[in-house]
């Protein structure tokens, strides 16, 4: 028959069914792989094999961890499946593995914590600057007050010194006047001498009388 050919066998020539491609593609390429299958009618035929599909892996760079629970299907067959078969019931299910999802959550939490820490540090720095400014102003004010107090003390000390000098000058003039008065009294002994009450002294009168008698 046209669909059969003879094969050399030790017992003699036997007839073997001839198989042909069922499609208009006569080359043994990767997309034209077949296998021989015996049908219930007893004839042999070719069944075409689909390409092998690699497992769905994590989409994070340099991770490539297989995602469990995702069927290994070609693109068209995968698009015809239900959504519950194409994904996993978690965040980023079906595209990122569980470890990367955990790392992503932890990283986001740490970033938020870092933002909070930066905000608190900034507030503390602003408060410290404000306190330093207040302390500097208070120190400057205290220094100014001490300067004013010192100036007031110096002015009071100078005024006291001037008053003491004026008092000493006045006392010196009084002492000079009194000294001049004493000298005047000593130089006028030939005249009338008076006692403390202002009356003429008896000694002087007696001396004058004795001089007159002689």
Coordinates of N, CA and C in Angstrom, one line a residue:
X1 N 0.9 -1.2 0.0 CA 0.0 0.0 0.0 C 0.9 1.2 0.0
X2 N 0.3 2.4 -0.4 CA 1.2 3.6 -0.4 C 1.6 4.1 1.0
X3 N 0.8 3.7 2.0 CA 1.1 4.2 3.3 C 2.0 3.2 4.0
X4 N 2.5 2.1 3.4 CA 3.3 1.1 4.0 C 4.6 1.0 3.2
X5 N 5.6 0.4 3.9 CA 6.9 0.0 3.2 C 7.4 -1.2 3.8
X6 N 8.3 -1.9 3.1 CA 8.9 -3.1 3.6 C 10.2 -2.9 4.4
X7 N 10.3 -3.6 5.5 CA 11.5 -3.5 6.3 C 12.2 -4.8 6.4
X8 N 13.5 -4.8 6.3 CA 14.3 -6.0 6.3 C 14.3 -6.6 7.7
X9 N 13.9 -7.8 7.9 CA 13.8 -8.5 9.2 C 14.5 -9.8 9.1
X10 N 15.1 -10.3 10.2 CA 15.7 -11.6 10.1 C 14.8 -12.7 9.6
X11 N 13.6 -12.6 9.9 CA 12.6 -13.7 9.5 C 12.2 -13.4 8.0
X12 N 12.6 -12.3 7.5 CA 12.2 -11.9 6.1 C 11.7 -10.5 6.1
X13 N 11.2 -10.1 5.0 CA 10.6 -8.8 4.8 C 9.3 -8.7 5.5
X14 N 9.1 -7.6 6.3 CA 7.8 -7.3 6.9 C 7.3 -6.0 6.5
X15 N 6.0 -5.8 6.5 CA 5.5 -4.6 6.1 C 5.3 -3.7 7.3
X16 N 5.8 -2.4 7.2 CA 5.7 -1.4 8.3 C 4.9 -0.2 7.7
X17 N 4.0 0.4 8.6 CA 3.2 1.5 8.2 C 4.2 2.7 8.0
X18 N 4.0 3.4 7.0 CA 4.7 4.7 6.7 C 4.0 5.8 7.3
X19 N 4.8 6.7 8.0 CA 4.2 7.9 8.7 C 4.7 9.1 8.0
X20 N 3.8 10.1 7.9 CA 4.1 11.4 7.3 C 3.6 12.5 8.2
X21 N 4.2 13.7 8.0 CA 3.8 14.8 8.8 C 2.3 15.2 8.4
X22 N 1.6 15.6 9.4 CA 0.2 15.9 9.2 C 0.0 17.4 8.8
X23 N 1.1 18.2 8.9 CA 1.0 19.6 8.6 C 1.9 19.8 7.4
X24 N 1.8 21.0 6.8 CA 2.6 21.4 5.7 C 3.9 22.0 6.1
X25 N 4.6 21.2 7.0 CA 5.9 21.6 7.5 C 6.7 20.4 7.5
X26 N 7.7 20.3 6.6 CA 8.4 19.0 6.4 C 9.8 19.0 7.1
X27 N 10.1 20.0 8.0 CA 11.4 20.1 8.5 C 11.4 19.8 10.0
X28 N 12.4 19.2 10.5 CA 12.5 18.7 11.9 C 13.0 19.9 12.7
X29 N 12.2 20.9 12.9 CA 12.5 22.0 13.7 C 12.0 21.9 15.1
X30 N 12.3 22.9 15.9 CA 11.9 22.9 17.3 C 10.4 23.0 17.5
X31 N 9.7 23.7 16.5 CA 8.3 23.8 16.6 C 7.5 22.7 15.9
X32 N 8.3 21.7 15.3 CA 7.6 20.6 14.5 C 8.0 19.3 15.1
X33 N 8.1 19.2 16.4 CA 8.4 17.9 17.1 C 7.1 17.1 17.2
X34 N 7.3 15.8 16.9 CA 6.2 14.8 16.9 C 6.6 13.6 17.7
X35 N 5.6 12.8 18.0 CA 5.8 11.5 18.6 C 4.8 10.5 17.9
X36 N 5.2 9.2 17.9 CA 4.4 8.2 17.2 C 3.4 7.7 18.2
X37 N 2.1 7.7 17.9 CA 1.0 7.2 18.7 C 0.2 6.2 17.9
X38 N -0.2 5.1 18.6 CA -1.0 4.1 18.0 C -2.5 4.4 18.4
X39 N -3.3 4.6 17.4 CA -4.7 5.0 17.7 C -5.5 3.7 18.0
X40 N -6.7 3.9 18.5 CA -7.5 2.7 18.8 C -7.8 1.8 17.6
X41 N -7.8 2.4 16.4 CA -8.0 1.6 15.2 C -6.8 0.8 14.8
X42 N -5.7 0.9 15.5 CA -4.6 0.1 15.2 C -3.6 0.7 14.3
X43 N -3.8 1.9 13.9 CA -2.8 2.6 13.0 C -1.9 3.5 13.8
X44 N -0.8 3.7 13.2 CA 0.2 4.7 13.8 C 0.0 6.0 13.2
X45 N 0.2 7.0 14.1 CA 0.1 8.4 13.6 C 1.0 9.3 14.4
X46 N 1.2 10.5 13.9 CA 2.1 11.5 14.6 C 1.2 12.4 15.4
X47 N 1.6 12.6 16.7 CA 1.0 13.6 17.5 C 2.1 14.7 17.7
X48 N 1.7 16.0 17.5 CA 2.6 17.1 17.6 C 2.8 17.4 19.1
X49 N 4.1 17.7 19.4 CA 4.4 18.1 20.8 C 4.5 19.6 20.9
X50 N 4.0 20.1 22.0 CA 4.2 21.6 22.2 C 5.5 21.9 22.8
X51 N 5.9 23.1 22.7 CA 7.2 23.5 23.2 C 7.2 23.4 24.7
X52 N 8.3 23.1 25.4 CA 8.3 23.1 26.8 C 8.4 24.5 27.3
X53 N 7.7 24.8 28.4 CA 7.6 26.1 28.9 C 8.4 26.1 30.3
X54 N 9.2 27.1 30.4 CA 10.0 27.2 31.7 C 9.0 27.7 32.8
X55 N 9.4 27.5 34.0 CA 8.5 27.9 35.1 C 8.5 29.5 35.2
X56 N 7.4 30.0 35.8 CA 7.3 31.4 36.0 C 8.2 31.7 37.2
X57 N 9.1 32.7 37.0 CA 10.1 33.1 38.0 C 9.8 34.5 38.5
X58 N 10.5 34.9 39.6 CA 10.3 36.2 40.2 C 10.8 37.3 39.2
X59 N 10.1 38.4 39.2 CA 10.4 39.5 38.3 C 11.5 40.4 38.8
X60 N 12.0 40.2 40.1 CA 13.0 41.1 40.6 C 14.3 40.8 39.9
X61 N 15.1 41.8 39.7 CA 16.4 41.6 39.0 C 17.3 40.7 39.9
X62 N 18.0 39.7 39.3 CA 18.9 38.8 39.9 C 18.3 37.9 41.0
X63 N 17.0 37.7 40.9 CA 16.3 36.8 41.9 C 16.1 35.5 41.2
X64 N 15.2 35.4 40.2 CA 14.9 34.2 39.4 C 14.5 33.0 40.2
X65 N 13.8 33.3 41.3 CA 13.3 32.2 42.1 C 11.9 31.7 41.5
X66 N 11.7 30.4 41.3 CA 10.4 30.0 40.7 C 9.3 30.3 41.7
X67 N 8.1 30.7 41.0 CA 6.9 31.0 41.8 C 6.1 29.8 41.8
X68 N 5.8 29.3 43.0 CA 5.0 28.1 43.2 C 3.5 28.4 43.0
X69 N 2.8 27.5 42.4 CA 1.3 27.6 42.2 C 0.9 28.2 40.9
X70 N 1.9 28.4 40.0 CA 1.5 29.0 38.7 C 1.7 27.9 37.6
X71 N 0.8 27.6 36.8 CA 0.9 26.5 35.8 C 1.9 26.9 34.7
X72 N 2.5 25.9 34.2 CA 3.5 26.0 33.1 C 2.8 25.9 31.8
X73 N 2.3 27.0 31.2 CA 1.6 27.0 30.0 C 2.1 28.0 29.0
X74 N 1.8 27.7 27.7 CA 2.2 28.7 26.7 C 1.4 30.0 26.9
X75 N 1.8 31.0 26.2 CA 1.2 32.3 26.4 C -0.3 32.3 26.1
X76 N -0.7 31.8 25.0 CA -2.1 31.8 24.6 C -2.9 30.9 25.6
X77 N -2.4 29.7 25.9 CA -3.1 28.9 26.9 C -3.2 29.5 28.2
X78 N -2.1 30.2 28.6 CA -2.1 30.9 29.9 C -3.1 32.0 30.0
X79 N -3.3 32.7 28.9 CA -4.3 33.8 28.8 C -5.7 33.3 28.9
X80 N -5.9 32.0 28.5 CA -7.3 31.5 28.6 C -7.7 30.9 29.9
X81 N -6.7 30.8 30.8 CA -7.0 30.3 32.2 C -7.7 31.3 33.0
X82 N -8.3 30.8 34.1 CA -8.9 31.7 35.1 C -7.9 32.6 35.8
X83 N -8.4 33.7 36.4 CA -7.5 34.6 37.1 C -6.9 33.9 38.4
X84 N -7.8 33.1 39.0 CA -7.3 32.4 40.2 C -6.2 31.4 39.9
X85 N -6.1 30.9 38.7 CA -5.0 30.0 38.3 C -3.7 30.8 37.9
X86 N -3.9 32.0 37.6 CA -2.7 32.8 37.1 C -2.0 33.6 38.2
X87 N -2.5 33.6 39.3 CA -1.9 34.4 40.4 C -1.9 33.6 41.7
X88 N -1.3 34.3 42.7 CA -1.2 33.7 44.1 C -1.8 34.7 45.0
X89 N -2.6 34.3 46.0 CA -3.3 35.2 46.9 C -2.4 35.9 47.9
X90 N -1.6 36.8 47.4 CA -0.8 37.7 48.3 C -0.4 38.9 47.5
X91 N 0.2 39.8 48.1 CA 0.6 41.0 47.4 C 1.7 40.7 46.4
X92 N 1.5 41.2 45.2 CA 2.4 40.9 44.1 C 2.4 39.4 43.7
X93 N 1.3 38.8 44.0 CA 1.2 37.3 43.7 C 1.3 37.1 42.2
X94 N 2.1 36.1 41.8 CA 2.3 35.7 40.4 C 3.4 36.5 39.7
X95 N 3.9 37.5 40.3 CA 5.0 38.3 39.6 C 6.3 38.4 40.4
X96 N 6.1 38.4 41.8 CA 7.3 38.5 42.7 C 7.2 37.4 43.7
X97 N 8.3 36.8 44.1 CA 8.3 35.8 45.1 C 8.0 36.3 46.5
X98 N 7.7 35.4 47.4 CA 7.4 35.9 48.8 C 8.6 36.5 49.5
X99 N 9.8 36.1 49.3 CA 11.0 36.7 49.9 C 11.2 38.1 49.5
X100 N 11.0 38.3 48.1 CA 11.2 39.7 47.6 C 10.1 40.6 48.1
X101 N 8.9 40.1 48.2 CA 7.7 40.9 48.8 C 8.0 41.3 50.2
X102 N 8.6 40.3 51.0 CA 8.9 40.6 52.4 C 10.0 41.7 52.5
X103 N 11.0 41.5 51.6 CA 12.1 42.5 51.6 C 11.6 43.9 51.2
X104 N 10.6 43.9 50.2 CA 10.0 45.2 49.7 C 9.3 45.9 50.9
X105 N 8.5 45.1 51.6 CA 7.7 45.7 52.7 C 8.7 46.2 53.8
X106 N 9.7 45.4 54.1 CA 10.7 45.9 55.2 C 11.4 47.1 54.7
X107 N 11.8 47.2 53.4 CA 12.5 48.3 52.9 C 11.6 49.6 53.0
X108 N 10.3 49.4 52.6 CA 9.4 50.5 52.6 C 9.2 51.0 54.1
X109 N 9.1 50.1 55.0 CA 9.0 50.5 56.4 C 10.2 51.2 56.9
X110 N 11.4 50.7 56.5 CA 12.7 51.3 57.0 C 12.8 52.7 56.3
X111 N 12.4 52.9 55.1 CA 12.4 54.2 54.5 C 11.5 55.2 55.2
X112 N 10.3 54.7 55.6 CA 9.4 55.6 56.3 C 10.0 56.0 57.7
X113 N 10.6 55.0 58.3 CA 11.2 55.2 59.6 C 12.4 56.2 59.5
X114 N 13.1 56.1 58.4 CA 14.3 57.0 58.1 C 13.7 58.4 57.9
X115 N 12.6 58.5 57.2 CA 12.0 59.9 57.1 C 11.6 60.5 58.4
X116 N 11.0 59.6 59.2 CA 10.6 60.1 60.6 C 11.8 60.5 61.4
X117 N 12.9 59.7 61.3 CA 14.1 60.0 62.1 C 14.7 61.3 61.6
X118 N 14.7 61.5 60.3 CA 15.3 62.7 59.7 C 14.5 63.9 60.2
X119 N 13.1 63.8 60.2 CA 12.3 64.9 60.6 C 12.5 65.2 62.1
X120 N 12.6 64.2 62.9 CA 12.9 64.4 64.3 C 14.2 65.1 64.6
X121 N 15.3 64.6 63.8 CA 16.6 65.2 63.9 C 16.6 66.7 63.5
X122 N 15.8 66.9 62.5 CA 15.7 68.3 62.0 C 15.0 69.2 63.0
X123 N 14.0 68.7 63.6 CA 13.3 69.4 64.7 C 14.2 69.7 65.9
X124 N 14.9 68.6 66.2 CA 15.9 68.8 67.4 C 16.9 69.8 67.1
X125 N 17.5 69.8 65.9 CA 18.5 70.8 65.5 C 17.9 72.2 65.5
X126 N 16.7 72.4 65.0 CA 16.0 73.7 65.1 C 15.8 74.1 66.5
X127 N 15.4 73.2 67.4 CA 15.2 73.5 68.8 C 16.5 73.9 69.5
X128 N 17.5 73.1 69.1 CA 18.8 73.4 69.7 C 19.4 74.8 69.3
X129 N 19.2 75.1 68.0 CA 19.6 76.4 67.5 C 18.8 77.5 68.2
X130 N 17.5 77.3 68.4 CA 16.7 78.3 69.1 C 17.2 78.5 70.5
X131 N 17.5 77.3 71.2 CA 17.9 77.4 72.6 C 19.3 78.1 72.6
X132 N 20.2 77.8 71.7 CA 21.5 78.4 71.6 C 21.4 79.9 71.4
X133 N 20.4 80.3 70.5 CA 20.2 81.7 70.3 C 19.7 82.4 71.5
X134 N 18.7 81.8 72.2 CA 18.2 82.4 73.4 C 19.3 82.5 74.5
X135 N 20.1 81.4 74.6 CA 21.2 81.5 75.6 C 22.2 82.5 75.2
X136 N 22.5 82.7 73.9 CA 23.5 83.7 73.5 C 22.9 85.1 73.8
X137 N 21.6 85.3 73.5 CA 21.0 86.6 73.8 C 21.0 86.9 75.3
X138 N 20.7 85.8 76.1 CA 20.7 86.0 77.5 C 22.1 86.4 78.0
X139 N 23.2 85.7 77.5 CA 24.5 86.0 77.9 C 24.9 87.4 77.5
X140 N 24.5 87.8 76.3 CA 24.9 89.1 75.9 C 24.2 90.2 76.7
X141 N 22.9 89.9 77.1 CA 22.2 90.8 77.9 C 22.8 90.9 79.3
X142 N 23.2 89.7 79.9 CA 23.8 89.7 81.2 C 25.2 90.4 81.1
X143 N 25.9 90.3 80.1 CA 27.2 91.0 79.9 C 27.0 92.5 79.8
X144 N 25.9 92.9 79.1 CA 25.6 94.3 79.0 C 25.2 94.9 80.4
X145 N 24.4 94.1 81.1 CA 24.0 94.6 82.5 C 25.2 94.7 83.4
X146 N 26.1 93.7 83.3 CA 27.3 93.8 84.1 C 28.2 95.0 83.7
X147 N 28.2 95.2 82.4 CA 29.0 96.4 82.0 C 28.4 97.7 82.5
X148 N 27.0 97.8 82.4 CA 26.3 99.0 82.9 C 26.5 99.1 84.5
X149 N 26.5 98.0 85.2 CA 26.7 98.0 86.6 C 28.1 98.5 87.0
X150 N 29.1 98.0 86.2 CA 30.4 98.4 86.4 C 30.6 99.8 86.1
X151 N 30.0 100.3 85.0 CA 30.1 101.7 84.7 C 29.5 102.6 85.8
X152 N 28.3 102.1 86.3 CA 27.7 102.9 87.4 C 28.5 102.9 88.7
X153 N 29.2 101.7 89.0 CA 30.0 101.7 90.2 C 31.2 102.6 90.0
X154 N 31.8 102.6 88.7 CA 33.0 103.5 88.5 C 32.6 105.0 88.6
X155 N 31.4 105.3 88.1 CA 30.9 106.7 88.2 C 30.7 107.1 89.6
X156 N 30.1 106.1 90.4 CA 29.9 106.5 91.8 C 31.2 106.6 92.6
X157 N 32.1 105.7 92.2 CA 33.5 105.8 92.9 C 34.2 107.1 92.5
X158 N 34.0 107.5 91.2 CA 34.6 108.8 90.8 C 34.0 110.0 91.5
X159 N 32.6 109.9 91.6 CA 31.9 111.0 92.3 C 32.4 111.1 93.8
X160 N 32.5 109.9 94.4 CA 32.9 109.9 95.8 C 34.4 110.4 95.9
X161 N 35.2 110.1 95.0 CA 36.6 110.6 95.0 C 36.6 112.1 94.8
X162 N 35.8 112.6 93.9 CA 35.7 114.0 93.7 C 35.2 114.7 95.0
X163 N 34.2 114.2 95.6 CA 33.7 114.8 96.8 C 34.8 114.8 97.9
X164 N 35.5 113.7 98.0 CA 36.5 113.6 99.1 C 37.6 114.6 98.8
X165 N 38.0 114.7 97.5 CA 39.0 115.7 97.1 C 38.5 117.1 97.4
X166 N 37.2 117.4 97.1 CA 36.7 118.8 97.4 C 36.7 119.0 98.9
X167 N 36.3 117.9 99.7 CA 36.3 118.1 101.1 C 37.7 118.3 101.7
X168 N 38.7 117.6 101.1 CA 40.1 117.8 101.6 C 40.5 119.2 101.2
X169 N 40.1 119.6 100.0 CA 40.5 121.0 99.6 C 39.9 122.0 100.5
X170 N 38.6 121.8 100.8 CA 38.0 122.8 101.7 C 38.6 122.7 103.1
X171 N 38.9 121.5 103.6 CA 39.6 121.4 104.9 C 40.9 122.1 104.9
X172 N 41.7 121.9 103.8 CA 43.0 122.5 103.7 C 42.9 124.1 103.7
X173 N 41.9 124.6 103.0 CA 41.7 126.1 103.1 C 41.4 126.6 104.5
X174 N 40.5 125.8 105.2 CA 40.1 126.2 106.5 C 41.4 126.1 107.4
X175 N 42.2 125.1 107.3 CA 43.4 125.0 108.1 C 44.3 126.1 107.8
X176 N 44.4 126.5 106.5 CA 45.3 127.6 106.2 C 44.9 128.9 106.8
X177 N 43.5 129.1 106.7 CA 43.0 130.3 107.3 C 43.2 130.4 108.8
X178 N 43.0 129.2 109.4 CA 43.3 129.2 110.9 C 44.7 129.4 111.2
X179 N 45.6 128.9 110.4 CA 47.0 129.1 110.6 C 47.4 130.5 110.4
X180 N 46.9 131.1 109.4 CA 47.1 132.6 109.1 C 46.6 133.4 110.3
X181 N 45.5 133.0 110.9 CA 44.9 133.8 112.0 C 45.8 133.6 113.2
X182 N 46.4 132.5 113.5 CA 47.3 132.3 114.6 C 48.6 133.1 114.4
X183 N 49.1 133.1 113.2 CA 50.3 133.8 113.0 C 50.0 135.3 113.2
X184 N 48.9 135.8 112.8 CA 48.5 137.2 113.0 C 48.4 137.5 114.5
X185 N 47.9 136.6 115.3 CA 47.8 136.9 116.7 C 49.2 136.9 117.4
X186 N 50.1 136.0 116.9 CA 51.4 136.0 117.4 C 52.2 137.2 117.1
X187 N 52.1 137.8 115.9 CA 52.8 139.0 115.5 C 52.3 140.2 116.2
X188 N 51.1 140.3 116.7 CA 50.6 141.5 117.4 C 50.6 141.5 118.9
X189 N 51.7 141.0 119.5 CA 51.8 140.9 121.0 C 51.9 142.3 121.6
X190 N 52.6 143.3 121.0 CA 52.8 144.6 121.6 C 51.5 145.4 121.8
X191 N 50.5 145.0 121.2 CA 49.2 145.7 121.4 C 48.5 145.1 122.6
X192 N 47.2 145.4 122.6 CA 46.4 144.8 123.7 C 46.1 143.4 123.5
X193 N 46.4 142.6 124.4 CA 46.0 141.2 124.4 C 44.7 140.9 125.1
X194 N 44.0 140.2 124.6 CA 42.6 139.9 125.2 C 42.6 138.4 125.6
X195 N 41.9 138.2 126.6 CA 41.7 136.8 127.0 C 40.6 136.2 126.2
X196 N 40.1 135.0 126.6 CA 39.1 134.3 125.8 C 37.8 135.0 125.8
X197 N 37.5 135.8 126.8 CA 36.2 136.5 126.9 C 36.2 137.8 126.1
X198 N 37.4 138.2 125.6 CA 37.5 139.4 124.8 C 37.9 140.6 125.6
X199 N 38.1 140.5 126.9 CA 38.5 141.6 127.8 C 40.0 141.7 127.8
X200 N 40.6 142.9 128.1 CA 42.0 143.1 128.1 C 42.6 142.2 129.2
X201 N 43.8 141.7 128.9 CA 44.4 140.8 129.8 C 45.1 141.6 130.9
X202 N 45.1 141.1 132.2 CA 45.6 141.8 133.3 C 47.1 141.9 133.3
X203 N 47.7 140.8 132.6 CA 49.2 140.7 132.5 C 49.7 141.8 131.7
X204 N 49.0 142.1 130.6 CA 49.5 143.1 129.7 C 49.3 144.5 130.4
X205 N 48.3 144.7 131.1 CA 48.1 146.0 131.7 C 49.1 146.3 132.8
X206 N 49.4 145.2 133.5 CA 50.4 145.4 134.6 C 51.7 145.7 134.0
X207 N 52.1 145.0 132.9 CA 53.4 145.3 132.3 C 53.5 146.7 131.8
X208 N 52.4 147.2 131.2 CA 52.4 148.6 130.7 C 52.5 149.6 131.9
X209 N 51.8 149.3 133.0 CA 51.9 150.2 134.1 C 53.3 150.2 134.7
X210 N 54.0 149.1 134.7 CA 55.4 149.1 135.2 C 56.3 149.8 134.3
X211 N 56.1 149.7 133.1 CA 56.9 150.4 132.1 C 56.7 152.0 132.3
X212 N 55.5 152.3 132.5 CA 55.2 153.8 132.7 C 55.9 154.3 133.9
X213 N 55.9 153.6 135.0 CA 56.5 154.1 136.2 C 58.0 154.3 136.1
X214 N 58.6 153.4 135.4 CA 60.0 153.5 135.2 C 60.3 154.7 134.3

